[in-house]
Amino acid sequence: MPNKMRVAQIARVNGPLEIVERPIPEPPADWVRIKVQACGICHSDSVVKEGLWPGLQFPRVPGHEVMGIIDAVGEGVSQWKVGERVGVGWHGGNCGHCDNCRRGDFFACTVDLKVTGISFDGGYGEYMVAPTMALARVPKELTPVEGAPLMCAGITTFNALRNSGARPGDLVAVLGLGGLGHLGVQYAAKMGFRTVGIARGKDKEALARKLGAIHYIDSQAQDPAAELAKLGGARVILATVTAGDAMSAVQGGLGPKGTLMVIGAAQSMQISPLVLITGAQEIKGWYSGNAVDSQDTLAFSVMSGVRSMNEVYPLDKVTEAYERMASGKARFRVVLTMGA
Ligand SMILES: [Zn+2]
Ligand SMILES: [Zn+2]
């Protein structure tokens, strides 16, 4: 086995992604080493590039949409075996002992909340090490490229929808048809919701319907709130866009006790308190989820046939791949592959 690996690191705030050779790391106790096969490039990786995360240390290898194979295990690891396929997502671990962890709210750990590719090196490279707490089992039906985007874009939409309060048959709208939205429409349809796609322009309609939407609203030509109201009002609107004004424009389309589920990180948004009060509406956010939520996402995706549409780049082209993601023009997720 070679003792060197290639990774793409960022060495300083706003520095380039540079491919460097490093020694292949040994997994500490309760961690495993993973031979990475594929890693999605997520918009959130920009917090590494731009140095936006408090306490972030450079150099750092980004990447929290990881698919790979366990290649070594640290001391004390008994539940995971060499050769097993695993995924690693945003949630990289938690202390397990603080009050929030004891309540099961691992995402809110106050002592040792780890984020993959931020607190420790992520998946833009040939190998990485990860705590067992961060591992999801990968079904054999998924290729590494298929699985990678499901570890962040997938789990974020899947988990938000299944925690939204919507039930089969309810009217559920997905605002935005990008990296998150194109998965959100598929999950919503497969969960048995009457699914509405909302996006800008007539040209997205065919795609929305192909992904499972039974209604489509062109938010440039139509008032999305009025159109949703005509359909009876949405039980849930999953807002995947990053434009606050687009979110504000749909609030009036919520039905009684409807929920605006926000997963797009807009700078700010306006809401009408009067509409909120008289409709007994909720506005709610959702974090992605932990490792077992990832595992549920992968299993549901296999069962239902939900897949991300991806543009694939080799690790050598990481800069081009990152720029493609940042351009917002990718259809729809960008995935790095590590070769052999
Ligand atoms: Zn992400
Ligand atoms: Zn904790």
Short mmCIF file of C-alpha atoms and ligand atoms in Angstrom, two decimals:
data_model
loop_
_atom_site.label_atom_id
_atom_site.label_comp_id
_atom_site.label_asym_id
_atom_site.label_seq_id
_atom_site.Cartn_x
_atom_site.Cartn_y
_atom_site.Cartn_z
CA MET A 1 0.00 0.00 0.00
CA PRO A 2 1.30 3.50 -0.81
CA ASN A 3 1.90 5.70 2.22
CA LYS A 4 1.03 8.97 0.48
CA MET A 5 -2.32 10.29 -0.66
CA ARG A 6 -3.50 13.24 -2.71
CA VAL A 7 -5.99 15.66 -1.23
CA ALA A 8 -7.37 19.04 -2.28
CA GLN A 9 -6.83 21.50 0.56
CA ILE A 10 -7.50 25.15 1.22
CA ALA A 11 -4.53 26.67 3.05
CA ARG A 12 -5.84 30.16 3.87
CA VAL A 13 -8.95 32.32 3.75
CA ASN A 14 -10.04 32.63 0.11
CA GLY A 15 -7.04 30.56 -0.96
CA PRO A 16 -7.25 28.22 -3.95
CA LEU A 17 -8.05 24.53 -3.77
CA GLU A 18 -4.58 23.03 -4.12
CA ILE A 19 -3.79 19.38 -4.64
CA VAL A 20 -1.07 18.26 -2.23
CA GLU A 21 0.49 14.98 -1.14
CA ARG A 22 0.15 14.01 2.49
CA PRO A 23 0.87 10.89 4.50
CA ILE A 24 -2.17 8.61 4.68
CA PRO A 25 -3.53 9.16 8.23
CA GLU A 26 -3.97 6.44 10.85
CA PRO A 27 -7.43 6.30 12.44
CA PRO A 28 -7.51 7.25 16.14
CA ALA A 29 -9.55 5.22 18.65
CA ASP A 30 -13.25 5.11 17.68
CA TRP A 31 -12.46 6.48 14.21
CA VAL A 32 -12.08 4.69 10.89
CA ARG A 33 -10.07 5.41 7.79
CA ILE A 34 -12.02 5.61 4.55
CA LYS A 35 -10.76 5.16 1.01
CA VAL A 36 -12.87 7.84 -0.63
CA GLN A 37 -14.59 6.94 -3.92
CA ALA A 38 -16.68 10.05 -4.50
CA CYS A 39 -17.46 13.34 -2.75
CA GLY A 40 -20.09 15.88 -3.64
CA ILE A 41 -19.27 19.59 -3.75
CA CYS A 42 -21.83 21.46 -1.70
CA HIS A 43 -22.45 25.18 -1.56
CA SER A 44 -21.73 24.98 2.19
CA ASP A 45 -18.11 24.14 1.37
CA SER A 46 -17.76 27.87 0.74
CA VAL A 47 -17.63 28.37 4.54
CA VAL A 48 -14.22 26.66 4.41
CA LYS A 49 -13.00 28.52 1.34
CA GLU A 50 -14.11 31.86 2.73
CA GLY A 51 -13.05 31.08 6.31
CA LEU A 52 -16.54 31.80 7.65
CA TRP A 53 -16.73 29.05 10.28
CA PRO A 54 -15.77 30.13 13.82
CA GLY A 55 -12.60 28.36 14.94
CA LEU A 56 -11.85 26.90 11.49
CA GLN A 57 -8.19 25.86 11.19
CA PHE A 58 -6.20 25.84 7.95
CA PRO A 59 -5.12 23.96 5.96
CA ARG A 60 -8.44 22.17 5.62
CA VAL A 61 -9.75 19.57 3.17
CA PRO A 62 -13.46 20.31 2.55
CA GLY A 63 -16.15 17.81 1.64
CA HIS A 64 -19.15 16.45 3.54
CA GLU A 65 -20.88 14.36 0.85
CA VAL A 66 -18.54 11.40 1.09
CA MET A 67 -18.87 7.85 -0.22
CA GLY A 68 -16.11 5.34 0.36
CA ILE A 69 -14.90 2.05 1.78
CA ILE A 70 -13.55 1.48 5.28
CA ASP A 71 -9.90 0.67 4.88
CA ALA A 72 -8.68 0.59 8.50
CA VAL A 73 -10.33 0.86 11.91
CA GLY A 74 -9.03 2.50 15.07
CA GLU A 75 -8.82 0.95 18.51
CA GLY A 76 -12.12 0.01 20.07
CA VAL A 77 -14.09 -0.06 16.82
CA SER A 78 -16.22 -3.21 16.74
CA GLN A 79 -19.36 -2.29 14.81
CA TRP A 80 -17.61 -1.40 11.55
CA LYS A 81 -15.43 -3.62 9.43
CA VAL A 82 -12.73 -3.10 6.83
CA GLY A 83 -14.31 -3.36 3.38
CA GLU A 84 -17.71 -1.96 4.41
CA ARG A 85 -19.15 0.82 2.28
CA VAL A 86 -19.90 3.98 4.22
CA GLY A 87 -21.07 7.53 3.72
CA VAL A 88 -20.13 10.61 5.75
CA GLY A 89 -22.29 13.72 5.79
CA TRP A 90 -22.34 17.13 7.50
CA HIS A 91 -22.85 15.81 11.04
CA GLY A 92 -19.39 14.62 12.03
CA GLY A 93 -20.13 13.72 15.64
CA ASN A 94 -21.20 15.03 19.03
CA CYS A 95 -20.17 14.53 22.66
CA GLY A 96 -23.05 12.29 23.70
CA HIS A 97 -23.01 13.64 27.28
CA CYS A 98 -24.21 17.26 27.29
CA ASP A 99 -27.84 18.00 28.10
CA ASN A 100 -28.81 18.49 24.44
CA CYS A 101 -27.17 15.20 23.46
CA ARG A 102 -28.91 13.46 26.38
CA ARG A 103 -32.19 14.75 24.95
CA GLY A 104 -31.31 13.28 21.56
CA ASP A 105 -30.72 16.67 19.96
CA PHE A 106 -27.27 15.75 18.68
CA PHE A 107 -27.22 18.63 16.18
CA ALA A 108 -27.29 21.05 19.12
CA CYS A 109 -24.38 19.51 21.05
CA THR A 110 -22.73 22.27 23.08
CA VAL A 111 -19.48 20.47 23.91
CA ASP A 112 -18.04 18.73 20.86
CA LEU A 113 -20.15 19.27 17.76
CA LYS A 114 -18.11 18.16 14.76
CA VAL A 115 -18.77 19.08 11.16
CA THR A 116 -17.16 16.96 8.44
CA GLY A 117 -14.74 18.91 6.27
CA ILE A 118 -14.73 21.78 8.80
CA SER A 119 -13.82 20.36 12.22
CA PHE A 120 -11.71 17.64 10.55
CA ASP A 121 -10.60 16.98 6.99
CA GLY A 122 -13.35 15.88 4.62
CA GLY A 123 -13.74 14.02 1.38
CA TYR A 124 -11.92 16.04 -1.30
CA GLY A 125 -9.12 13.49 -1.32
CA GLU A 126 -8.13 9.87 -1.68
CA TYR A 127 -8.43 9.04 2.03
CA MET A 128 -9.92 10.57 5.16
CA VAL A 129 -10.55 9.55 8.75
CA ALA A 130 -13.94 9.92 10.42
CA PRO A 131 -15.48 9.16 13.83
CA THR A 132 -17.72 6.07 13.80
CA MET A 133 -20.53 8.36 15.00
CA ALA A 134 -20.48 9.99 11.56
CA LEU A 135 -20.84 6.80 9.49
CA ALA A 136 -23.87 5.72 7.47
CA ARG A 137 -24.15 2.29 5.87
CA VAL A 138 -24.50 2.39 2.09
CA PRO A 139 -26.84 0.03 0.23
CA LYS A 140 -25.19 -1.98 -2.56
CA GLU A 141 -27.65 -0.61 -5.12
CA LEU A 142 -26.11 2.88 -5.00
CA THR A 143 -22.95 3.71 -6.91
CA PRO A 144 -20.55 6.09 -5.12
CA VAL A 145 -21.50 8.95 -7.47
CA GLU A 146 -25.21 8.30 -6.90
CA GLY A 147 -24.80 8.14 -3.14
CA ALA A 148 -22.57 11.17 -2.56
CA PRO A 149 -25.09 14.01 -3.12
CA LEU A 150 -27.64 12.19 -0.98
CA MET A 151 -25.34 12.70 2.03
CA CYS A 152 -26.16 16.43 2.17
CA ALA A 153 -28.61 17.61 -0.50
CA GLY A 154 -30.53 14.35 -0.16
CA ILE A 155 -30.74 14.09 3.61
CA THR A 156 -31.51 17.80 3.95
CA THR A 157 -34.62 17.61 1.76
CA PHE A 158 -35.67 14.10 2.82
CA ASN A 159 -35.35 14.80 6.53
CA ALA A 160 -37.02 18.22 6.32
CA LEU A 161 -39.99 16.71 4.49
CA ARG A 162 -40.40 13.77 6.84
CA ASN A 163 -40.28 16.11 9.84
CA SER A 164 -42.58 18.72 8.29
CA GLY A 165 -45.85 17.33 9.59
CA ALA A 166 -47.20 16.67 6.06
CA ARG A 167 -49.09 13.41 5.60
CA PRO A 168 -49.75 11.33 2.48
CA GLY A 169 -52.23 13.12 0.24
CA ASP A 170 -51.39 16.59 1.58
CA LEU A 171 -50.53 19.41 -0.79
CA VAL A 172 -46.78 20.01 -0.53
CA ALA A 173 -44.97 22.60 -2.61
CA VAL A 174 -41.25 22.67 -3.29
CA LEU A 175 -39.95 26.17 -3.96
CA GLY A 176 -36.92 26.08 -6.24
CA LEU A 177 -35.74 23.38 -8.64
CA GLY A 178 -31.97 23.40 -8.13
CA GLY A 179 -29.64 21.03 -6.29
CA LEU A 180 -31.96 20.73 -3.29
CA GLY A 181 -35.28 21.29 -5.05
CA HIS A 182 -34.85 18.64 -7.74
CA LEU A 183 -34.42 16.10 -4.95
CA GLY A 184 -37.17 17.67 -2.83
CA VAL A 185 -39.75 17.22 -5.60
CA GLN A 186 -38.80 13.55 -6.00
CA TYR A 187 -38.92 12.82 -2.26
CA ALA A 188 -42.22 14.67 -1.83
CA ALA A 189 -43.81 12.72 -4.68
CA LYS A 190 -42.48 9.37 -3.42
CA MET A 191 -43.70 10.14 0.13
CA GLY A 192 -47.20 10.37 -1.30
CA PHE A 193 -47.72 14.12 -1.15
CA ARG A 194 -49.64 16.01 -3.83
CA THR A 195 -46.49 17.67 -5.03
CA VAL A 196 -46.24 21.15 -6.52
CA GLY A 197 -43.06 22.43 -8.13
CA ILE A 198 -42.48 26.19 -8.06
CA ALA A 199 -39.67 27.75 -10.08
CA ARG A 200 -38.92 30.70 -12.33
CA GLY A 201 -39.87 30.20 -15.98
CA LYS A 202 -42.01 27.91 -18.08
CA ASP A 203 -39.00 25.87 -19.19
CA LYS A 204 -38.67 24.11 -15.82
CA GLU A 205 -42.17 22.65 -16.00
CA ALA A 206 -41.27 19.50 -17.94
CA LEU A 207 -38.48 18.68 -15.49
CA ALA A 208 -40.71 19.29 -12.45
CA ARG A 209 -43.35 16.95 -13.87
CA LYS A 210 -40.76 14.33 -14.79
CA LEU A 211 -39.52 14.40 -11.17
CA GLY A 212 -43.03 13.74 -9.90
CA ALA A 213 -44.78 17.11 -9.49
CA ILE A 214 -48.48 17.00 -10.38
CA HIS A 215 -48.73 20.81 -10.53
CA TYR A 216 -46.22 23.38 -11.65
CA ILE A 217 -46.24 27.11 -10.88
CA ASP A 218 -44.09 29.49 -12.90
CA SER A 219 -43.35 32.16 -10.29
CA GLN A 220 -42.38 34.68 -13.00
CA ALA A 221 -45.67 34.48 -14.87
CA GLN A 222 -47.98 33.65 -11.96
CA ASP A 223 -48.45 34.67 -8.33
CA PRO A 224 -47.35 31.50 -6.52
CA ALA A 225 -49.34 32.31 -3.37
CA ALA A 226 -52.57 32.80 -5.33
CA GLU A 227 -51.99 29.64 -7.37
CA LEU A 228 -51.38 27.56 -4.23
CA ALA A 229 -54.48 29.05 -2.63
CA LYS A 230 -56.51 27.95 -5.68
CA LEU A 231 -55.29 24.40 -5.05
CA GLY A 232 -56.57 24.62 -1.46
CA GLY A 233 -53.43 25.95 0.21
CA ALA A 234 -50.24 24.04 0.95
CA ARG A 235 -49.82 21.96 4.10
CA VAL A 236 -46.09 22.47 3.67
CA ILE A 237 -43.92 24.60 1.44
CA LEU A 238 -40.32 23.43 1.35
CA ALA A 239 -38.29 26.56 0.58
CA THR A 240 -35.01 25.50 -1.04
CA VAL A 241 -34.12 28.83 -2.67
CA THR A 242 -31.67 31.35 -1.23
CA ALA A 243 -33.70 34.44 -2.17
CA GLY A 244 -35.69 35.82 0.74
CA ASP A 245 -38.16 37.64 -1.51
CA ALA A 246 -39.07 34.37 -3.26
CA MET A 247 -39.84 32.85 0.15
CA SER A 248 -41.89 35.86 1.21
CA ALA A 249 -43.91 35.58 -2.01
CA VAL A 250 -45.24 32.10 -1.15
CA GLN A 251 -46.31 32.64 2.46
CA GLY A 252 -49.86 33.48 1.34
CA GLY A 253 -50.07 30.07 -0.34
CA LEU A 254 -49.99 28.17 2.95
CA GLY A 255 -53.23 26.53 3.97
CA PRO A 256 -54.60 26.63 7.53
CA LYS A 257 -51.89 25.53 9.99
CA GLY A 258 -49.51 25.27 7.06
CA THR A 259 -45.75 25.18 7.55
CA LEU A 260 -43.13 27.09 5.62
CA MET A 261 -40.14 24.79 5.98
CA VAL A 262 -36.98 26.80 5.30
CA ILE A 263 -33.81 24.99 4.20
CA GLY A 264 -32.37 27.61 1.81
CA ALA A 265 -29.97 29.95 3.62
CA ALA A 266 -31.31 33.31 2.47
CA GLN A 267 -29.88 36.45 4.11
CA SER A 268 -33.29 37.52 5.39
CA MET A 269 -36.96 37.25 4.56
CA GLN A 270 -40.14 39.14 5.25
CA ILE A 271 -43.22 37.54 6.68
CA SER A 272 -46.67 38.90 7.32
CA PRO A 273 -47.44 38.44 11.03
CA LEU A 274 -51.15 38.99 10.35
CA VAL A 275 -51.26 36.13 7.80
CA LEU A 276 -49.17 34.02 10.17
CA ILE A 277 -51.60 34.61 13.04
CA THR A 278 -54.88 34.30 11.19
CA GLY A 279 -53.70 31.14 9.41
CA ALA A 280 -52.12 29.61 12.54
CA GLN A 281 -49.08 29.12 10.32
CA GLU A 282 -45.61 28.00 11.24
CA ILE A 283 -42.25 29.03 9.86
CA LYS A 284 -39.65 26.45 10.64
CA GLY A 285 -36.06 25.57 9.80
CA TRP A 286 -34.42 22.18 9.58
CA TYR A 287 -30.78 21.09 9.86
CA SER A 288 -29.74 18.17 7.69
CA GLY A 289 -29.60 15.27 10.15
CA ASN A 290 -27.22 12.79 11.73
CA ALA A 291 -25.64 9.59 10.42
CA VAL A 292 -28.66 7.39 10.91
CA ASP A 293 -30.84 9.94 9.12
CA SER A 294 -28.35 9.68 6.23
CA GLN A 295 -28.72 5.94 6.31
CA ASP A 296 -32.51 6.30 6.17
CA THR A 297 -32.14 8.71 3.23
CA LEU A 298 -29.99 6.26 1.28
CA ALA A 299 -32.36 3.36 1.98
CA PHE A 300 -35.44 5.36 1.00
CA SER A 301 -33.72 6.54 -2.18
CA VAL A 302 -32.97 2.96 -3.20
CA MET A 303 -36.50 1.81 -2.40
CA SER A 304 -38.21 4.65 -4.25
CA GLY A 305 -35.75 5.30 -7.09
CA VAL A 306 -34.91 8.88 -6.05
CA ARG A 307 -31.60 9.95 -7.59
CA SER A 308 -29.66 13.18 -7.88
CA MET A 309 -28.74 14.50 -11.33
CA ASN A 310 -24.98 15.00 -11.26
CA GLU A 311 -22.05 16.49 -13.11
CA VAL A 312 -18.95 14.43 -12.41
CA TYR A 313 -15.33 15.66 -12.27
CA PRO A 314 -12.09 13.86 -11.36
CA LEU A 315 -10.18 15.14 -8.29
CA ASP A 316 -7.59 16.75 -10.60
CA LYS A 317 -10.27 19.12 -11.85
CA VAL A 318 -11.38 20.15 -8.36
CA THR A 319 -10.99 23.88 -9.07
CA GLU A 320 -13.13 23.68 -12.19
CA ALA A 321 -15.65 21.54 -10.34
CA TYR A 322 -15.87 23.98 -7.42
CA GLU A 323 -16.33 26.93 -9.78
CA ARG A 324 -19.06 25.05 -11.58
CA MET A 325 -20.89 24.56 -8.27
CA ALA A 326 -20.33 28.21 -7.30
CA SER A 327 -21.67 29.41 -10.68
CA GLY A 328 -25.09 28.03 -9.75
CA LYS A 329 -25.35 26.62 -13.28
CA ALA A 330 -24.66 22.95 -12.52
CA ARG A 331 -27.50 20.53 -13.30
CA PHE A 332 -27.77 19.81 -10.46
CA ARG A 333 -25.03 18.56 -8.13
CA VAL A 334 -21.30 18.43 -8.73
CA VAL A 335 -19.48 15.27 -7.66
CA LEU A 336 -15.73 14.56 -7.48
CA THR A 337 -14.41 11.06 -8.12
CA MET A 338 -11.07 9.84 -6.80
CA GLY A 339 -10.17 7.34 -9.53
CA ALA A 340 -9.07 3.82 -8.63
ZN ZN B 1 -23.84 20.40 2.23
ZN ZN B 2 -23.16 17.05 23.34
#
